Structures are given as structure tokens and as C-alpha cells.
Coordinates of C-alpha atoms in Angstrom, one line a residue:
M103 CA 128.7 108.8 -98.9
N104 CA 127.8 111.0 -101.8
L105 CA 130.0 111.6 -104.6
D106 CA 131.1 115.1 -103.5
G107 CA 131.9 113.9 -99.9
S108 CA 128.8 115.3 -98.3
P109 CA 127.2 113.1 -95.7
I110 CA 123.6 113.3 -97.2
G111 CA 123.1 113.4 -100.9
I112 CA 120.3 114.7 -103.2
L113 CA 118.9 111.1 -103.6
T114 CA 118.6 110.6 -100.1
V115 CA 116.8 113.9 -99.7
V116 CA 114.4 113.2 -102.5
T117 CA 113.7 109.7 -101.1
F118 CA 113.2 110.5 -97.4
L119 CA 111.8 113.9 -97.7
P120 CA 108.2 112.6 -98.0
L121 CA 108.8 110.7 -94.8
V122 CA 109.7 113.8 -93.0
G123 CA 106.6 115.4 -94.3
A124 CA 104.5 112.4 -92.9
L125 CA 106.1 112.9 -89.5
V126 CA 105.2 116.6 -89.6
V127 CA 101.7 115.9 -90.7
A128 CA 101.3 113.4 -88.0
I129 CA 102.5 116.1 -85.3
L130 CA 100.8 119.2 -86.5
P131 CA 97.0 119.9 -85.9
S132 CA 94.6 118.4 -88.4
S133 CA 93.7 121.8 -89.9
T134 CA 97.1 122.1 -91.4
T135 CA 97.2 118.6 -93.0
R136 CA 96.3 119.3 -96.4
P137 CA 98.6 122.3 -97.1
V138 CA 101.5 120.8 -95.2
A139 CA 101.2 117.4 -97.3
L140 CA 101.0 119.4 -100.4
A141 CA 104.0 121.6 -99.4
F142 CA 106.2 118.5 -98.8
A143 CA 105.2 116.7 -101.9
L144 CA 105.8 120.1 -104.0
A145 CA 109.1 120.3 -102.3
T146 CA 109.9 116.7 -103.1
W147 CA 108.9 117.4 -106.7
V148 CA 111.3 120.5 -106.9
V149 CA 114.2 118.4 -105.3
S150 CA 113.7 115.8 -108.2
L151 CA 113.8 118.5 -110.9
F152 CA 117.1 119.6 -109.5
M153 CA 118.3 115.9 -109.7
L154 CA 116.9 115.7 -113.2
I155 CA 118.8 119.1 -114.1
G156 CA 122.0 117.8 -112.5
Y157 CA 121.9 114.5 -114.1
L158 CA 124.1 114.6 -117.3
P159 CA 123.4 111.8 -119.8
G160 CA 126.4 110.4 -121.2
R161 CA 128.8 111.6 -118.5
Q162 CA 132.1 109.8 -118.9
G163 CA 133.0 107.1 -116.2
S164 CA 129.9 106.4 -114.6
Q165 CA 126.4 105.3 -115.7
F166 CA 124.9 106.2 -112.4
L167 CA 125.4 109.5 -110.9
F168 CA 125.0 111.0 -107.4
M169 CA 125.7 107.6 -106.0
E170 CA 125.5 107.4 -102.2
A171 CA 126.6 104.1 -100.5
F172 CA 127.6 102.9 -97.0
D173 CA 127.5 99.6 -95.2
W174 CA 124.3 98.6 -93.8
I175 CA 124.6 94.8 -92.9
P176 CA 128.6 94.3 -93.6
A177 CA 128.3 90.7 -92.6
F178 CA 126.3 89.9 -95.8
G179 CA 127.4 92.6 -97.9
I180 CA 124.1 94.5 -97.8
Q181 CA 124.6 98.2 -98.5
Y182 CA 122.3 101.4 -98.4
K183 CA 123.1 102.2 -101.9
L184 CA 121.4 104.7 -104.2
G185 CA 122.1 105.9 -107.7
V186 CA 120.5 107.4 -110.6
D187 CA 120.4 107.1 -114.4
G188 CA 118.3 108.4 -117.2
L189 CA 115.7 105.5 -116.9
S190 CA 115.2 106.1 -113.0
A191 CA 115.5 109.9 -113.3
A192 CA 112.6 109.8 -115.6
L193 CA 110.5 107.6 -113.4
V194 CA 111.2 109.6 -110.2
V195 CA 110.1 112.9 -111.6
L196 CA 107.1 111.0 -113.0
T197 CA 106.4 109.9 -109.4
T198 CA 106.9 113.1 -107.8
T199 CA 104.7 115.0 -110.3
L200 CA 101.8 112.6 -109.8
T201 CA 102.1 112.7 -106.2
W202 CA 101.5 116.3 -105.7
I203 CA 98.8 116.1 -108.2
C204 CA 97.1 113.4 -106.3
I205 CA 97.3 115.2 -103.0
L206 CA 95.6 118.2 -104.8
A207 CA 92.9 116.1 -106.5
S208 CA 92.1 114.7 -102.9
W209 CA 91.5 118.0 -101.5
V210 CA 87.8 117.9 -101.7
P211 CA 86.9 114.2 -102.2
I212 CA 88.7 113.0 -99.1
Q213 CA 86.8 114.1 -96.0
T214 CA 87.3 111.5 -93.4
R215 CA 90.6 110.5 -91.8
I216 CA 92.4 113.2 -93.7
K217 CA 95.7 113.1 -91.8
E218 CA 95.9 109.3 -91.9
Y219 CA 95.2 109.6 -95.8
M220 CA 98.0 112.1 -96.3
I221 CA 100.5 110.2 -94.2
S222 CA 99.9 107.1 -96.4
F223 CA 100.3 109.0 -99.7
L224 CA 103.6 110.5 -98.4
V225 CA 104.9 107.0 -97.2
L226 CA 103.8 105.6 -100.5
E227 CA 106.0 108.1 -102.4
V228 CA 109.0 107.0 -100.1
G229 CA 108.6 103.5 -101.3
M230 CA 108.0 104.3 -105.2
I231 CA 111.0 106.6 -105.3
G232 CA 113.3 104.1 -103.3
V233 CA 112.4 101.4 -105.6
F234 CA 113.7 103.5 -108.6
L235 CA 116.9 104.5 -107.0
A236 CA 118.0 101.5 -104.9
L237 CA 121.1 99.8 -106.3
D238 CA 121.2 97.0 -103.7
L239 CA 118.9 94.1 -104.2
F240 CA 118.0 93.7 -100.5
L241 CA 117.2 97.5 -100.3
F242 CA 115.3 97.3 -103.5
Y243 CA 113.3 94.7 -101.9
I244 CA 112.5 96.7 -98.8
F245 CA 111.4 99.6 -100.8
W246 CA 109.3 97.3 -102.8
E247 CA 107.5 96.0 -99.8
I248 CA 107.1 99.5 -98.3
V249 CA 104.8 100.3 -101.5
L250 CA 102.3 97.8 -100.4
V251 CA 101.2 99.0 -96.9
P252 CA 100.1 102.4 -97.8
M253 CA 98.4 101.3 -101.0
Y254 CA 96.6 98.7 -98.7
L255 CA 95.5 101.4 -96.5
I256 CA 94.3 103.8 -99.3
I257 CA 92.2 101.3 -101.0
G258 CA 91.0 99.5 -97.8
I259 CA 89.9 102.7 -95.9
W260 CA 89.0 105.3 -98.5
G261 CA 87.9 103.0 -101.2
G262 CA 84.5 101.8 -102.6
A263 CA 81.9 99.5 -101.4
N264 CA 83.9 96.4 -102.4
R265 CA 87.2 97.8 -101.1
I266 CA 87.9 94.9 -98.6
Y267 CA 87.7 92.3 -101.1
S268 CA 89.8 94.4 -103.7
T269 CA 92.5 95.2 -101.2
I270 CA 93.2 91.8 -99.8
K271 CA 93.3 90.4 -103.6
F272 CA 95.7 93.1 -104.3
V273 CA 98.0 92.3 -101.4
L274 CA 97.7 88.6 -101.6
Y275 CA 98.8 88.8 -105.5
T276 CA 101.6 91.0 -104.8
L277 CA 102.9 89.0 -101.6
V278 CA 103.0 85.9 -103.5
G279 CA 105.4 87.5 -106.1
S280 CA 107.4 89.5 -103.6
L281 CA 108.3 86.6 -101.3
L282 CA 109.4 84.4 -104.4
M283 CA 111.6 87.3 -105.5
L284 CA 113.2 87.5 -102.1
V285 CA 114.1 84.0 -102.3
A286 CA 115.5 84.6 -105.8
I287 CA 117.5 87.5 -104.4
L288 CA 119.0 85.5 -101.5
A289 CA 119.8 82.5 -103.8
T290 CA 121.7 84.9 -106.2
A291 CA 123.8 86.5 -103.5
F292 CA 124.6 83.0 -102.1
A293 CA 125.5 81.8 -105.4
Y294 CA 127.8 84.9 -105.8
Q295 CA 129.3 84.3 -102.5
S296 CA 129.9 80.5 -103.2
T297 CA 131.8 81.5 -106.4
T298 CA 133.8 84.4 -105.0
G299 CA 134.3 83.2 -101.5
S300 CA 133.2 86.6 -100.1
W301 CA 130.1 88.2 -99.0
A302 CA 131.4 91.8 -100.2
N303 CA 128.9 93.3 -102.5
A304 CA 126.8 90.2 -102.9
F305 CA 123.6 92.2 -103.1
D306 CA 125.0 95.1 -105.2
F307 CA 123.4 95.5 -108.6
V308 CA 126.4 96.6 -110.5
T309 CA 128.7 93.9 -109.0
L310 CA 126.0 91.2 -109.8
R311 CA 125.5 92.5 -113.4
D312 CA 129.3 92.6 -114.0
F313 CA 129.5 89.0 -112.6
A314 CA 126.7 87.9 -114.9
A315 CA 128.5 89.4 -117.9
G316 CA 131.7 87.5 -117.0
A317 CA 131.7 84.2 -115.1
G318 CA 127.8 84.2 -115.0
F319 CA 125.4 82.4 -112.9
A320 CA 124.5 78.7 -113.5
P321 CA 121.8 77.9 -115.9
A322 CA 119.4 76.3 -113.3
L323 CA 119.9 79.4 -111.0
Q324 CA 119.1 81.7 -113.9
V325 CA 116.0 79.9 -114.8
G326 CA 114.7 79.6 -111.3
A327 CA 115.6 83.2 -110.3
F328 CA 114.3 84.9 -113.3
L329 CA 110.9 83.0 -112.9
A330 CA 110.8 84.2 -109.5
F331 CA 111.5 87.8 -110.5
F332 CA 109.2 87.5 -113.5
L333 CA 106.3 86.4 -111.3
A334 CA 106.6 89.5 -109.1
F335 CA 107.2 91.9 -111.9
A336 CA 104.5 90.4 -114.1
I337 CA 101.9 90.6 -111.3
K338 CA 102.8 94.3 -110.8
V339 CA 102.7 95.3 -114.5
P340 CA 100.3 93.5 -114.7
M341 CA 100.6 90.8 -117.4
F342 CA 98.0 88.4 -118.6
P343 CA 97.1 86.1 -116.8
F344 CA 98.2 87.9 -113.6
H345 CA 96.0 90.9 -114.2
T346 CA 92.9 90.1 -112.2
W347 CA 93.5 92.0 -109.3
L348 CA 93.9 95.4 -111.2
P349 CA 90.3 96.0 -112.4
D350 CA 89.0 95.5 -108.9
A351 CA 91.7 97.6 -107.3
H352 CA 91.1 100.4 -109.6
T353 CA 87.4 100.2 -109.3
D354 CA 87.4 100.3 -105.5
A355 CA 90.4 102.8 -105.1
P356 CA 89.7 106.4 -104.6
T357 CA 90.5 108.6 -107.6
A358 CA 93.9 109.6 -106.4
G359 CA 94.7 106.0 -105.6
S360 CA 93.8 104.8 -109.1
V361 CA 96.0 107.6 -110.5
I362 CA 99.1 106.5 -108.5
L363 CA 98.4 102.9 -109.0
A364 CA 98.3 103.4 -113.0
G365 CA 100.8 106.2 -113.2
V366 CA 103.6 104.7 -111.1
L367 CA 102.9 101.3 -109.4
L368 CA 102.4 99.4 -112.7
K369 CA 105.8 100.7 -113.7
L370 CA 107.6 99.2 -111.1
G371 CA 107.2 95.8 -112.6
A372 CA 108.5 97.1 -116.0
Y373 CA 111.4 99.0 -114.3
G374 CA 112.3 95.7 -112.5
F375 CA 112.5 93.8 -115.7
L376 CA 114.8 96.4 -117.2
R377 CA 117.0 97.1 -114.1
F378 CA 117.4 93.7 -112.4
A379 CA 116.0 90.7 -114.2
M380 CA 117.4 91.2 -117.6
P381 CA 121.0 92.3 -116.8
I382 CA 121.5 89.7 -114.0
Y383 CA 119.9 86.8 -115.7
P384 CA 120.4 87.4 -119.5
D385 CA 120.3 83.8 -120.6
A386 CA 117.1 83.0 -118.8
A387 CA 115.8 86.4 -120.1
H388 CA 116.4 85.2 -123.8
T389 CA 114.9 81.7 -123.0
F390 CA 111.6 83.1 -121.7
A391 CA 111.4 86.1 -124.1
P392 CA 109.2 84.2 -126.8
A393 CA 106.7 83.2 -124.1
I394 CA 106.8 86.7 -122.7
I395 CA 106.1 88.3 -126.1
V396 CA 103.1 85.9 -126.7
L397 CA 101.7 86.9 -123.1
S398 CA 102.1 90.5 -124.1
L399 CA 100.2 90.3 -127.3
I400 CA 97.3 88.4 -125.3
A401 CA 97.3 91.2 -123.0
I402 CA 97.2 93.9 -125.7
I403 CA 94.4 92.2 -127.4
Y404 CA 92.5 90.9 -124.2
G405 CA 92.6 94.2 -122.5
A406 CA 91.2 96.0 -125.6
I407 CA 88.4 93.7 -126.2
V408 CA 87.3 93.5 -122.5
A409 CA 87.7 97.3 -122.4
L410 CA 85.3 97.5 -125.5
V411 CA 82.4 95.7 -123.5
Q412 CA 82.9 97.3 -120.1
P413 CA 79.7 99.2 -118.8
D414 CA 81.7 101.0 -116.0
L415 CA 83.7 103.9 -117.0
K416 CA 86.5 103.2 -114.5
K417 CA 86.7 99.6 -115.4
L418 CA 87.3 100.6 -119.0
V419 CA 90.2 102.7 -118.2
A420 CA 91.6 100.0 -115.9
Y421 CA 91.4 97.5 -118.8
S422 CA 93.0 99.9 -121.1
S423 CA 96.0 99.9 -118.7
V424 CA 96.4 96.1 -119.3
S425 CA 96.4 96.6 -123.1
H426 CA 98.8 99.7 -123.0
M427 CA 101.2 97.9 -120.6
G428 CA 101.4 95.0 -123.0
F429 CA 103.1 97.4 -125.4
V430 CA 105.8 98.1 -122.6
T431 CA 106.6 94.3 -122.1
L432 CA 106.6 93.7 -125.7
G433 CA 108.9 96.4 -126.5
I434 CA 111.2 95.3 -123.5
F435 CA 111.7 91.8 -124.5
V436 CA 112.4 92.3 -128.5
F437 CA 116.0 93.3 -127.3
N438 CA 116.5 96.1 -129.5
Q439 CA 117.0 99.9 -129.1
Q440 CA 113.6 100.9 -130.8
G441 CA 111.6 98.5 -128.8
M442 CA 113.2 99.4 -125.4
D443 CA 112.9 103.1 -126.3
G444 CA 109.3 102.6 -127.0
A445 CA 108.9 100.6 -123.9
I446 CA 110.3 103.3 -121.7
L447 CA 108.4 106.1 -123.4
Q448 CA 105.2 104.1 -123.1
M449 CA 105.9 103.8 -119.4
V450 CA 106.1 107.5 -118.9
N451 CA 103.3 108.5 -121.4
H452 CA 100.9 105.9 -119.8
G453 CA 101.4 107.3 -116.4
L454 CA 100.5 110.8 -117.8
I455 CA 97.7 109.8 -119.9
T456 CA 95.8 107.1 -118.0
G457 CA 96.5 109.1 -114.9
A458 CA 94.6 112.1 -116.3
L459 CA 91.7 109.7 -117.5
F460 CA 91.2 108.5 -113.9
L461 CA 91.3 112.1 -112.7
L462 CA 88.5 112.9 -115.2
V463 CA 86.6 109.9 -114.3
G464 CA 86.7 110.9 -110.7
V465 CA 85.5 114.5 -111.6
I466 CA 82.2 113.0 -113.0
Y467 CA 82.0 110.4 -110.1
E468 CA 82.1 113.2 -107.4
R469 CA 79.0 114.8 -108.9
T470 CA 77.0 111.8 -109.9
H471 CA 78.1 109.0 -107.7
D472 CA 77.9 106.5 -110.6
R473 CA 80.2 105.4 -113.3
T474 CA 77.8 103.5 -115.5
I475 CA 78.4 104.5 -119.2
A476 CA 74.8 103.9 -120.2
K477 CA 73.7 106.8 -117.8
M478 CA 76.0 109.5 -118.9
G479 CA 74.8 110.4 -122.4
G480 CA 74.8 114.1 -123.3
L481 CA 77.5 115.3 -121.0
A482 CA 78.7 117.8 -123.5
A483 CA 75.6 119.7 -122.9
R484 CA 75.9 119.9 -119.2
V485 CA 79.8 120.0 -118.5
P486 CA 81.3 121.3 -122.0
L487 CA 84.6 122.1 -120.5
W488 CA 85.1 118.4 -118.9
A489 CA 83.8 117.0 -122.4
T490 CA 86.6 119.0 -124.3
V491 CA 89.4 118.0 -121.8
M492 CA 88.2 114.4 -121.8
G493 CA 88.3 114.3 -125.7
F494 CA 91.9 115.6 -125.6
F495 CA 93.1 112.9 -123.2
V496 CA 91.0 110.2 -125.1
L497 CA 92.7 111.0 -128.3
A498 CA 96.1 110.8 -126.5
S499 CA 95.4 107.5 -125.2
A500 CA 94.2 106.3 -128.7
G501 CA 97.5 107.1 -130.0
L502 CA 96.8 110.3 -131.9
P503 CA 100.0 111.4 -133.9
G504 CA 101.4 114.6 -132.3
L505 CA 100.5 113.5 -128.6
S506 CA 102.7 111.3 -126.5
G507 CA 100.6 108.3 -126.6
F508 CA 101.5 107.6 -130.3
V509 CA 105.4 107.6 -130.0
G510 CA 105.8 104.9 -127.4
E511 CA 103.5 102.4 -129.1
F512 CA 104.9 103.2 -132.4
L513 CA 108.5 102.6 -131.5
S514 CA 107.4 99.3 -129.6
M515 CA 105.8 98.1 -132.7
L516 CA 108.8 99.2 -134.8
G517 CA 111.3 97.1 -132.6
T518 CA 108.9 94.2 -132.8
F519 CA 108.7 94.3 -136.6
V520 CA 112.4 94.0 -136.8
V521 CA 112.3 90.8 -134.9
N522 CA 108.8 89.4 -135.5
P523 CA 106.6 91.1 -138.1
P524 CA 103.6 88.9 -137.6
A525 CA 103.6 90.0 -133.8
A526 CA 104.0 93.6 -134.8
A527 CA 100.8 93.2 -137.2
V528 CA 98.8 91.8 -134.1
A529 CA 100.1 94.8 -132.1
A530 CA 99.1 97.2 -134.7
F531 CA 95.6 95.7 -134.9
A532 CA 95.2 96.2 -131.2
M533 CA 95.8 99.9 -131.7
I534 CA 92.8 100.0 -133.9
L535 CA 90.7 98.3 -131.1
G536 CA 92.1 100.8 -128.6
A537 CA 90.8 103.7 -130.9
A538 CA 87.5 101.8 -131.1
Y539 CA 86.9 101.4 -127.3
L540 CA 88.0 104.8 -126.4
L541 CA 85.9 106.6 -129.1
F542 CA 83.0 104.3 -128.6
M543 CA 82.9 105.3 -124.8
Y544 CA 83.4 108.9 -125.7
Q545 CA 80.6 109.0 -128.1
R546 CA 78.1 107.4 -125.5
V547 CA 79.1 109.7 -122.6
V548 CA 79.6 112.9 -124.2
F549 CA 77.4 113.3 -127.3
G550 CA 73.5 112.8 -127.9
E551 CA 70.4 114.0 -125.8
V552 CA 70.9 114.6 -122.1
S553 CA 70.2 111.3 -120.2
A554 CA 67.3 111.1 -117.7
F555 CA 69.8 110.3 -115.1
L556 CA 71.8 113.4 -115.6
E557 CA 68.5 115.5 -115.9
N558 CA 67.4 114.4 -112.3
L559 CA 70.9 115.6 -111.0
G560 CA 69.9 119.2 -111.7
G561 CA 72.4 121.7 -110.4
H562 CA 74.6 119.1 -108.8
L563 CA 76.2 118.4 -112.0
T564 CA 78.6 121.3 -112.5
D565 CA 81.7 121.7 -114.7
M566 CA 85.2 121.5 -113.5
T567 CA 86.5 123.6 -110.7
P568 CA 89.9 125.5 -110.8
I569 CA 91.6 123.0 -108.6
E570 CA 90.5 120.1 -110.9
I571 CA 91.6 122.0 -114.0
L572 CA 95.0 122.6 -112.3
T573 CA 95.6 118.9 -111.7
L574 CA 95.2 118.3 -115.3
V575 CA 97.2 121.2 -117.0
P576 CA 100.7 119.8 -116.1
L577 CA 99.7 116.4 -117.5
G578 CA 98.2 117.9 -120.7
T579 CA 101.3 120.0 -121.2
L580 CA 103.9 117.1 -120.9
I581 CA 101.6 115.0 -123.3
V582 CA 101.9 117.7 -125.9
V583 CA 105.6 118.3 -125.2
F584 CA 106.7 114.6 -125.5
G585 CA 104.4 114.1 -128.4
V586 CA 106.1 116.9 -130.5
Q587 CA 109.6 116.3 -128.9
P588 CA 110.0 112.7 -127.9
G589 CA 113.7 113.3 -128.3
L590 CA 113.9 115.0 -124.9
L591 CA 113.0 111.6 -123.2
L592 CA 114.9 109.6 -125.7
K593 CA 118.2 111.4 -125.0
L594 CA 117.8 111.0 -121.3
I595 CA 117.2 107.2 -121.5
Q596 CA 119.7 106.5 -124.1
G597 CA 122.4 105.5 -121.9
S598 CA 120.3 103.4 -119.8
V599 CA 118.9 101.5 -123.0
D600 CA 122.6 101.1 -124.1
E601 CA 123.5 99.4 -120.7
V602 CA 120.6 97.0 -120.6
L603 CA 121.2 95.8 -124.2
V604 CA 124.9 95.3 -123.5
A605 CA 124.1 93.4 -120.3
A606 CA 121.2 91.4 -121.7
G607 CA 121.4 91.6 -125.4
T608 CA 124.2 88.9 -125.7
G609 CA 122.5 86.2 -123.7
Q610 CA 122.0 82.9 -125.1
A611 CA 118.8 80.9 -124.5
I612 CA 119.1 78.0 -122.1
Q613 CA 118.0 74.5 -123.3
I614 CA 115.1 73.4 -121.0
P615 CA 114.1 69.7 -121.0
T616 CA 111.1 69.0 -122.8
E617 CA 109.4 67.3 -119.8
V618 CA 109.8 70.3 -117.7
V619 CA 108.1 72.6 -120.4
V620 CA 105.2 70.1 -120.6
I621 CA 104.8 70.1 -116.7
G622 CA 105.0 73.8 -116.7
L623 CA 102.3 74.2 -119.4
A624 CA 100.1 71.6 -117.7
L625 CA 100.3 73.4 -114.4
I626 CA 99.3 76.8 -116.2
I627 CA 96.4 75.1 -117.8
V628 CA 95.2 73.7 -114.6
L629 CA 95.5 76.9 -112.6
L630 CA 93.6 78.9 -115.5
V631 CA 90.8 76.2 -115.6
A632 CA 90.6 76.4 -111.8
R633 CA 90.3 80.1 -111.8
T634 CA 87.5 80.0 -114.5
V635 CA 85.6 77.5 -112.6
A636 CA 86.0 79.4 -109.3
A637 CA 84.8 82.7 -111.2
T638 CA 81.9 81.0 -112.7
L639 CA 80.8 79.4 -109.3
G640 CA 81.1 82.7 -107.7
R641 CA 78.9 84.6 -110.3
R642 CA 76.3 81.8 -109.9
R643 CA 76.3 82.0 -106.3
E644 CA 75.7 85.9 -106.5
T645 CA 73.0 85.4 -108.9
S646 CA 71.4 82.9 -106.6
V647 CA 71.6 85.3 -103.7
V648 CA 70.2 88.1 -105.7
A649 CA 67.3 85.8 -106.9
V650 CA 66.5 84.8 -103.4
E651 CA 66.5 88.3 -102.0
S652 CA 64.2 89.3 -104.8
G653 CA 61.9 86.6 -104.1
G654 CA 61.8 87.3 -100.4
A655 CA 61.1 91.1 -101.1
S656 CA 58.1 90.3 -103.5

């Protein structure tokens, strides 16, 4: 029941309104598919704005507002329970904003199975919003899995030439982490029931968080459950070395699929760390924080270096996500306010900036059907408006002060400097690399003489259309607003950050036996070596096939 006693609250409406839209799209004629899908996406966005306006940060007596709860499976204490705080409010509005932008951006590029495509996007929105609002661990898991199916379809049906491989890789990576997370959720609920003697609220986040702050879970359970949650969330972020599905998924996804993947889906993992893993398993979070900080720094540097040498425009933006999201996990696990503020700001800013970059890459791809950087020289002479807009978002991604990309990374580094100055220095060096690969890419595709490839396109290479401009205007506006006034977001998330720091900040690292650490490191090394060997053999096999085909052709 909603707080004010009404049977259906605003959180249920904002969560399931896209599902109603998907059913309406399925029933109505195909000629109405696009406008109806856009109308429901816009309506969901408007409802989310009402939710944001109604949310009062710092309201006395409750961290979560507009709470709705009723028993779902009473025998095991499973509830349908939703609630919103500043963190989830910001991410829900980000989700609803990017969803209607993606549907609008798909207006022309998607010309086959339009009804199925729009249904997939609307169902995907249900899962993403549900993840951010669920306050029951079992319900959270259901929404987490709902996200997987429509994204699988979007990449697998409307993706590029290698879409089957990419979508299967995406699903397998995500499923492995998800199933282990389910085991951890069940083990946590069982441990709570064993201690209290009752299943009541055994999956309720607030109850489990308060229990963790009091009696607490056993160290062995904390370590095992946190590792399971970590794997699920690290794959979704993605953190090094669990990132290899991301470039393939981005490369083969349609433009709107890449936007929603970078803008929202990657944030599910970071949100999971903040909302569930750290408050419920605080001691384990402190135990593994040093390792996670190291992996974050590796991701920041590795993503930037690989992006620097990418020949494909879309893959460059994809690897930049690995680097930028490294700042998110770095800020989260330094356990101070500056770091977490920066991490959450970076989550929102990355969604806005990288989503815009993928839209701009899609604009060029629709005209050239190619993303090779070496072929794109001199675009400024042919599409000056696109070149100007691209320059704005490139500078935002590079962290230009005054735009939102600067604030999140700066606060993450500031929080890191308080805890570990050398780690902050490494992160600062990565920001220089970020500017290098972005500006180097921009110089190659925008300036210079018009390439022969672009000359041969003739009149097919046109500048941006009004619809394409409309998809980018709200993103650019928010980037400027949050760059000049980051306090708008900081005030919104202040209560959420305080709650996480109170719940997780007092945790104590668990002493893990040396032999367990050695075995774990050995397994990681074996897996990395095996993956490297498999990748090398795969490349050799592809080279051999190409050579044989070339020989046969000659």
C-alpha cells in the first residue's frame, strides 16, 4: 500500500506504465507503433519528473519515500516493495529520459519488425526502473533478469553482422553473475531466518541492512555473498577483467541499444554496489576494497589505452566507457563522501555524455554504413553541424571544466586522494589519456581534407536532421546545467550517500587465510591466461580462414 493509503502509488505507475504501453503497441495496428511507443515513453518520463519533484531530500523520519509494500510470497517473507531515495530518483529520471530519446532516435533507422522493437524497448524500461526502485532482494533479482531478455532481442535481431556472437556472449556473462547473486540472496535470507527464527522480512533490504548494522552476518557468509554480488555487479559495470562482452555488444547493437546499454545498463552494477552489497556486507566490502580499487585503476588506464588505438569509432566510445566507469567504482570503494558523490555524479554524467556520443556515431553510420576512423577525414567540410555538436560532447567526455564530465571525475579523484594519493595520481594520469584519445579521434575524423571515401558518398552524406538534433538537445542542456550547478545533483543524493556511509563506513576488514588468497589469485591468473590463449588461437584461426579464402579466390 502507498504511504497515503491509495492502492496504486506513483512508483508502481512509473514502473509499469511502459508495460501498459507495450501491450497497447502489441494490440494496435503497426501504423501507430512509433507514435504510441513514444507517447508512453514520454508519459513515463513525465510521471518520473512528478516523482522527482515530490521527493523531498532530507525529509524527517524516512530515507525512502512513496513506499509501497504488500506481501507477495508470505511463507518466505518475500514482498512487492518499492521505495525511492535521491540515488534511485536520479537514476530513474535518467532512465526515462534516455528511453524516449532512444525511441525517437530509432524513428528512421529501424525499418523492420518495428512493433517488436518498440515492445522490447518498453519492457526493457520496466526492468531498469524496477531495479532502481525495488527494496526487496527477490523482487530486485526479478527486475534484474527482466532487463536481460529485451536487450538480448534488441542486439540479436536488430544488431550488426556479428550480432549473434555478441548477444550470446552478453547473455552468458550476465547469467553467470546473476545466478551466483541469486544463490547469495537466498543464503542471506536463510541466515537471517536462522538467526531470528522467522521468515518475516527475510528479503527486505531495510531489515537486512539494519540487521547487518546490529548483530551482523557471519564473516564466511559475508565473504561468499559479497563475492557473488561483486561478480554480478562487476560484469554489469563492467570492471576489468569482466569487460570483454562490452565492446562486442556495443559494436553490434543498434544505435539506440548502445545508448541505453551505456547510459543505464552499466549503472545497474554500480547501483547494486551502493544499494545492496556494501550496506548488507560491510565487513566484506572493506576486505575487498583494496583489490577493487586496483581493478578500477587498471580499468581506467586499460580502457583509455585501448581506446587510443581503436580503428572503429564505436569501439573507441565503448572502451572509453570501461575507463570512465572505473572512476565510478574507484569513488565508491574509498568510503568517503567526496568519492561517493563523484561516483554517483559520474554515473549520471556518463549516461548523458556517452549516450550522446553513441547517437552521434549512429548519425554518421546511417549515412556511410561505416565506422572506420581512417575513412572519415574532413567531416567538418561536409557536415559542419555534426562536427560542432560532436566537438561539444567530446570536450564534455574529456572532462572540460564547466561541463558535467569534469565534476564527477574530479570528486572521485579528490576522495581517492584523501585515502590513497598514489592511486589518485594514477587516475589523474588517465584523465590525460582520456583527453588524448578523444581529441586524437576528433582531429582525424573532423579536420583535414575530405577523404576519398566521403567524396564517393556524394549527396548521401547530409547533415543532421531535426529529429537527430532533438535527441541531443536535452542531453547537451543537462550536461551544461550539471557542469555549472552540480549542487543540484549533490543535494538530491546527499541523504543516500550518508546512509551508505553510515551502513558500510564502519565495517572492519575480515582476515582471510593466506592459502585462500593464494588459491584465489592462482585461479584468476589461470583464467586470464586461458582467455588470452583462446583469443590468440581464435585470431590465428580467423587469419588462416582469410588466407585460404584469398588463395582460393586468386
